[in-house]
Amino acid sequence: MKLIAANWKMHKTPSEAREYVNKFLELYEAKQGREVLICPPFTSLCAVQETLEGSEIKLGAQNCYYEKEGAFTGEVSLKFLKELGCSYVIVGHSERRHIFGESDEIINKKVVACLEEGIRPIICVGEKLEEREAGITFKVIENQLRLALSGVENYTDRVDIAYEPVWAIGTGMPATPQDAVAVHRFIRDLIKVLNPESGMNFRVLYGGSVKPDNAKEFTKYREIDGFLVGGASLKPETFIEIVNAFKDVN
Ligand code: 13P
């Protein structure tokens, strides 16, 4: 099942979120073989959850903390997110890693906490421009994935991975589908090596300047199991076009 996820980042108040979801539901047509997810900021989770009520569209958060509760001012635990109806959490997004200094160790703790709570993490990995230019893209991805999943067993049916090259995020310059496919294959092969006994029910999403006019090209490749969309998910009219790029794909 393909997964098309909207990461709104720090956009949309509760009232703006309600307005968006109402419009999106008017445009949305349920189809076999694809799952749609909306990840608003924490403060709009309730509004989105209430507006989505009765639809099959899923709700996710953009971040979490790994402790269950306690003296952690400003943090949000998975238990809180679960009660609000979140079934997914984005973990280790490039902006968390590079703006907020989130380490691989913290990302690993968050992945473990998600799995313990029964929330599906979307683990983000991706190389910086200088790393791509230095020819170490696969090495960087392997390192990020090994560390994010260290000590975790039998996870292949309970996580998804998003490949988001840092240089493609918010720049209007996506990876070519061929470059994305090469990394997606690498990720799939690596996870098979790390988890030889497990199923292969995880998805590898592409993220980074996905737009209505380039989405269709990516969907031609079976290695692209979906998208994680930032800027182009902020308008229902553009996000629906990206969702519909997977219309005929199973
Ligand atoms: P853009 O689609 O705005 O490039 O952002 C991608 C992203 O970071 C999604 O998580």
Coordinates of C-alpha atoms and ligand atoms in Angstrom, one line a residue:
M1 CA 0.0 0.0 0.0
K2 CA 1.5 3.4 -1.0
L3 CA 1.7 6.1 1.6
I4 CA 1.3 9.8 0.7
A5 CA 2.0 12.0 3.8
A6 CA 1.7 15.7 4.3
N7 CA 4.2 17.3 6.6
W8 CA 2.8 20.7 7.3
K9 CA 5.9 21.7 9.4
M10 CA 5.2 24.9 11.4
H11 CA 2.1 25.9 9.4
K12 CA -1.6 26.2 10.1
T13 CA -3.5 27.2 13.2
P14 CA -6.4 25.0 14.3
S15 CA -8.9 27.1 12.3
E16 CA -6.7 27.1 9.2
A17 CA -6.3 23.3 9.7
R18 CA -10.1 22.8 9.8
E19 CA -10.6 24.8 6.7
Y20 CA -7.9 22.8 4.9
V21 CA -9.3 19.4 5.9
N22 CA -12.8 20.3 5.0
K23 CA -11.7 21.3 1.5
F24 CA -9.4 18.3 1.1
L25 CA -12.2 15.9 2.0
E26 CA -14.3 17.5 -0.7
L27 CA -11.6 16.7 -3.2
Y28 CA -10.5 13.4 -1.9
E29 CA -11.6 10.1 -3.5
A30 CA -10.8 6.9 -1.6
K31 CA -8.8 4.4 -3.7
Q32 CA -7.5 0.9 -3.0
G33 CA -3.8 0.6 -2.6
R34 CA -3.0 4.0 -1.1
E35 CA -3.0 5.5 2.4
V36 CA -3.1 9.3 3.0
L37 CA -1.6 10.8 6.1
I38 CA -1.7 14.4 7.5
C39 CA 0.9 15.6 10.0
P40 CA -0.1 19.0 11.4
P41 CA 1.8 20.8 14.2
F42 CA 0.9 19.5 17.7
T43 CA -1.4 22.4 18.4
S44 CA -3.6 21.5 15.4
L45 CA -3.8 17.8 15.9
C46 CA -7.1 18.0 17.7
A47 CA -8.7 20.1 15.0
V48 CA -7.5 17.8 12.3
Q49 CA -8.6 14.7 14.2
E50 CA -12.1 16.1 14.7
T51 CA -12.4 17.2 11.1
L52 CA -11.2 13.9 9.7
E53 CA -13.6 11.9 11.9
G54 CA -15.2 9.2 9.8
S55 CA -12.8 9.4 6.9
E56 CA -10.0 6.9 6.2
I57 CA -7.3 9.6 6.2
K58 CA -4.7 9.0 9.0
L59 CA -3.3 11.5 11.5
G60 CA 0.4 11.8 12.4
A61 CA 2.7 14.0 14.5
Q62 CA 5.9 15.6 13.3
N63 CA 7.9 14.8 16.4
C64 CA 7.6 13.2 19.9
Y65 CA 9.6 12.8 23.1
Y66 CA 10.7 9.3 24.1
E67 CA 9.8 9.4 27.8
K68 CA 6.3 8.5 28.8
E69 CA 5.7 11.5 31.2
G70 CA 7.5 13.6 33.7
A71 CA 9.5 16.8 34.2
F72 CA 10.2 17.5 30.5
T73 CA 9.0 21.0 30.0
G74 CA 7.7 21.6 26.5
E75 CA 7.8 18.0 25.3
V76 CA 5.0 15.7 24.0
S77 CA 4.9 12.0 24.7
L78 CA 3.6 9.2 22.5
K79 CA 0.9 8.4 25.0
F80 CA -0.5 11.9 24.5
L81 CA -0.3 11.6 20.7
K82 CA -2.0 8.2 20.8
E83 CA -5.0 9.5 22.7
L84 CA -5.3 12.2 20.0
G85 CA -5.6 9.6 17.4
C86 CA -2.1 9.7 15.9
S87 CA -1.0 6.4 14.3
Y88 CA 2.2 7.8 12.8
V89 CA 5.1 10.0 14.0
I90 CA 7.8 11.5 11.8
V91 CA 11.1 10.8 13.5
G92 CA 14.5 12.3 12.7
H93 CA 13.4 14.8 10.1
S94 CA 16.3 16.7 8.6
E95 CA 15.1 19.9 10.2
R96 CA 15.1 18.3 13.6
R97 CA 18.6 16.9 13.0
H98 CA 20.1 20.1 11.6
I99 CA 18.2 23.0 13.2
F100 CA 17.6 21.4 16.6
G101 CA 20.7 19.3 16.8
E102 CA 18.8 16.0 17.2
S103 CA 21.4 13.2 17.4
D104 CA 21.2 9.7 16.1
E105 CA 21.0 8.5 19.7
I106 CA 17.9 10.5 20.4
I107 CA 16.4 9.4 17.1
N108 CA 17.0 5.8 18.1
K109 CA 15.3 6.4 21.5
K110 CA 12.3 7.9 19.7
V111 CA 12.0 5.0 17.3
V112 CA 12.1 2.5 20.3
A113 CA 9.5 4.5 22.1
C114 CA 7.2 4.6 19.1
L115 CA 7.4 0.8 18.7
E116 CA 6.7 0.3 22.4
E117 CA 3.6 2.5 22.1
G118 CA 2.4 0.9 18.9
I119 CA 2.8 4.1 16.8
R120 CA 4.4 3.7 13.4
P121 CA 7.6 5.9 13.0
I122 CA 8.4 7.3 9.7
I123 CA 12.2 7.4 10.0
C124 CA 13.8 10.2 7.9
V125 CA 17.3 9.8 6.4
G126 CA 19.1 11.9 3.9
E127 CA 22.5 13.2 2.9
K128 CA 23.6 16.9 2.7
L129 CA 24.8 18.3 -0.6
E130 CA 28.5 18.2 0.4
E131 CA 28.1 14.5 1.3
R132 CA 26.5 13.7 -2.0
E133 CA 29.3 15.6 -3.8
A134 CA 31.9 13.7 -1.8
G135 CA 30.4 10.4 -3.0
I136 CA 29.4 9.2 0.5
T137 CA 25.6 9.3 0.1
F138 CA 25.1 5.5 0.7
K139 CA 27.5 5.6 3.6
V140 CA 25.6 8.4 5.3
I141 CA 22.2 6.7 4.8
E142 CA 23.6 3.4 6.1
N143 CA 25.0 5.1 9.2
Q144 CA 21.7 7.0 9.9
L145 CA 19.6 3.8 9.5
R146 CA 21.8 1.5 11.5
L147 CA 21.9 4.0 14.4
A148 CA 18.2 4.8 14.2
L149 CA 17.3 1.1 14.4
S150 CA 20.1 -0.1 16.7
G151 CA 18.9 -2.6 19.3
V152 CA 15.5 -2.9 17.6
E153 CA 14.4 -6.3 16.4
N154 CA 11.7 -7.4 14.0
Y155 CA 10.7 -3.9 13.1
T156 CA 10.2 -4.3 9.3
D157 CA 6.5 -4.5 9.5
R158 CA 6.2 -1.6 12.0
V159 CA 8.2 1.3 10.5
D160 CA 8.4 3.3 7.3
I161 CA 11.5 5.1 6.0
A162 CA 11.6 8.5 4.2
Y163 CA 14.5 9.3 2.0
E164 CA 14.8 13.1 2.0
P165 CA 18.0 14.4 0.6
V166 CA 18.7 17.6 2.6
W167 CA 19.6 19.6 -0.6
A168 CA 16.2 18.8 -2.1
I169 CA 14.1 19.9 0.9
G170 CA 12.3 23.2 0.2
T171 CA 14.7 24.1 -2.7
G172 CA 12.4 23.3 -5.6
M173 CA 15.1 20.9 -6.8
P174 CA 14.0 17.3 -6.3
A175 CA 16.3 14.3 -6.7
T176 CA 15.9 12.7 -10.1
P177 CA 13.6 9.7 -9.8
Q178 CA 16.6 7.6 -10.9
D179 CA 18.8 8.9 -8.0
A180 CA 15.9 8.4 -5.6
V181 CA 15.3 4.8 -6.8
A182 CA 19.0 4.0 -6.3
V183 CA 18.9 5.1 -2.7
H184 CA 15.5 3.4 -2.1
R185 CA 16.9 0.1 -3.4
F186 CA 20.0 0.5 -1.2
I187 CA 17.7 1.1 1.9
R188 CA 15.6 -2.0 1.1
D189 CA 18.7 -4.2 0.6
L190 CA 20.2 -2.9 3.8
I191 CA 17.1 -3.6 5.9
K192 CA 17.0 -7.0 4.4
V193 CA 20.5 -7.6 5.6
L194 CA 19.8 -6.2 9.1
N195 CA 16.6 -8.2 9.5
P196 CA 17.0 -11.4 7.4
E197 CA 14.2 -13.2 9.3
S198 CA 11.6 -10.5 9.1
G199 CA 8.9 -9.5 6.5
M200 CA 9.4 -6.6 4.1
N201 CA 6.2 -4.7 4.9
F202 CA 7.9 -1.3 5.4
R203 CA 7.7 1.5 2.8
V204 CA 10.4 3.8 1.5
L205 CA 9.0 7.2 0.8
Y206 CA 10.6 10.0 -1.2
G207 CA 10.6 13.6 0.1
G208 CA 12.2 16.8 -1.1
S209 CA 10.4 19.3 -3.5
V210 CA 7.7 16.9 -4.5
K211 CA 5.2 18.9 -6.5
P212 CA 2.1 18.2 -8.7
D213 CA 4.2 18.5 -11.8
N214 CA 7.0 16.1 -10.9
A215 CA 5.1 13.5 -8.7
K216 CA 3.8 11.4 -11.6
E217 CA 7.3 10.7 -12.9
F218 CA 8.3 9.2 -9.5
T219 CA 5.3 7.0 -9.4
K220 CA 6.5 5.1 -12.4
Y221 CA 9.1 3.3 -10.3
R222 CA 7.9 0.5 -8.0
E223 CA 10.7 1.4 -5.6
I224 CA 8.9 4.6 -4.7
D225 CA 6.4 3.5 -2.1
G226 CA 5.0 7.0 -1.5
F227 CA 5.9 10.6 -0.7
L228 CA 6.6 12.8 2.3
V229 CA 5.5 16.3 1.1
G230 CA 6.3 19.6 2.7
G231 CA 5.5 22.9 0.9
A232 CA 3.1 21.3 -1.7
S233 CA 1.0 19.8 1.0
L234 CA 0.0 23.2 2.4
K235 CA -2.8 23.7 -0.2
P236 CA -5.5 21.0 -0.5
E237 CA -5.6 21.6 -4.3
T238 CA -1.9 20.8 -4.7
F239 CA -1.7 18.0 -2.2
I240 CA -4.7 16.2 -3.8
E241 CA -2.9 16.2 -7.1
I242 CA 0.1 14.5 -5.6
V243 CA -2.1 12.0 -3.9
N244 CA -3.8 11.3 -7.2
A245 CA -0.5 10.8 -8.9
F246 CA -0.8 7.3 -7.4
K247 CA -4.3 6.8 -8.6
D248 CA -3.6 3.9 -10.9
V249 CA -0.8 2.3 -8.9
N250 CA -1.2 -0.6 -6.6
Ligands
13P1 P1 9.4 20.1 0.7 O1 8.4 19.2 0.0 O2 8.9 21.5 1.1 O3 10.7 20.1 -0.1 O4 9.7 19.4 2.1 C1 10.0 18.1 2.2 C2 10.0 17.7 3.6 O5 10.9 18.0 4.3 C3 8.9 16.8 4.0 O6 9.2 16.3 5.3

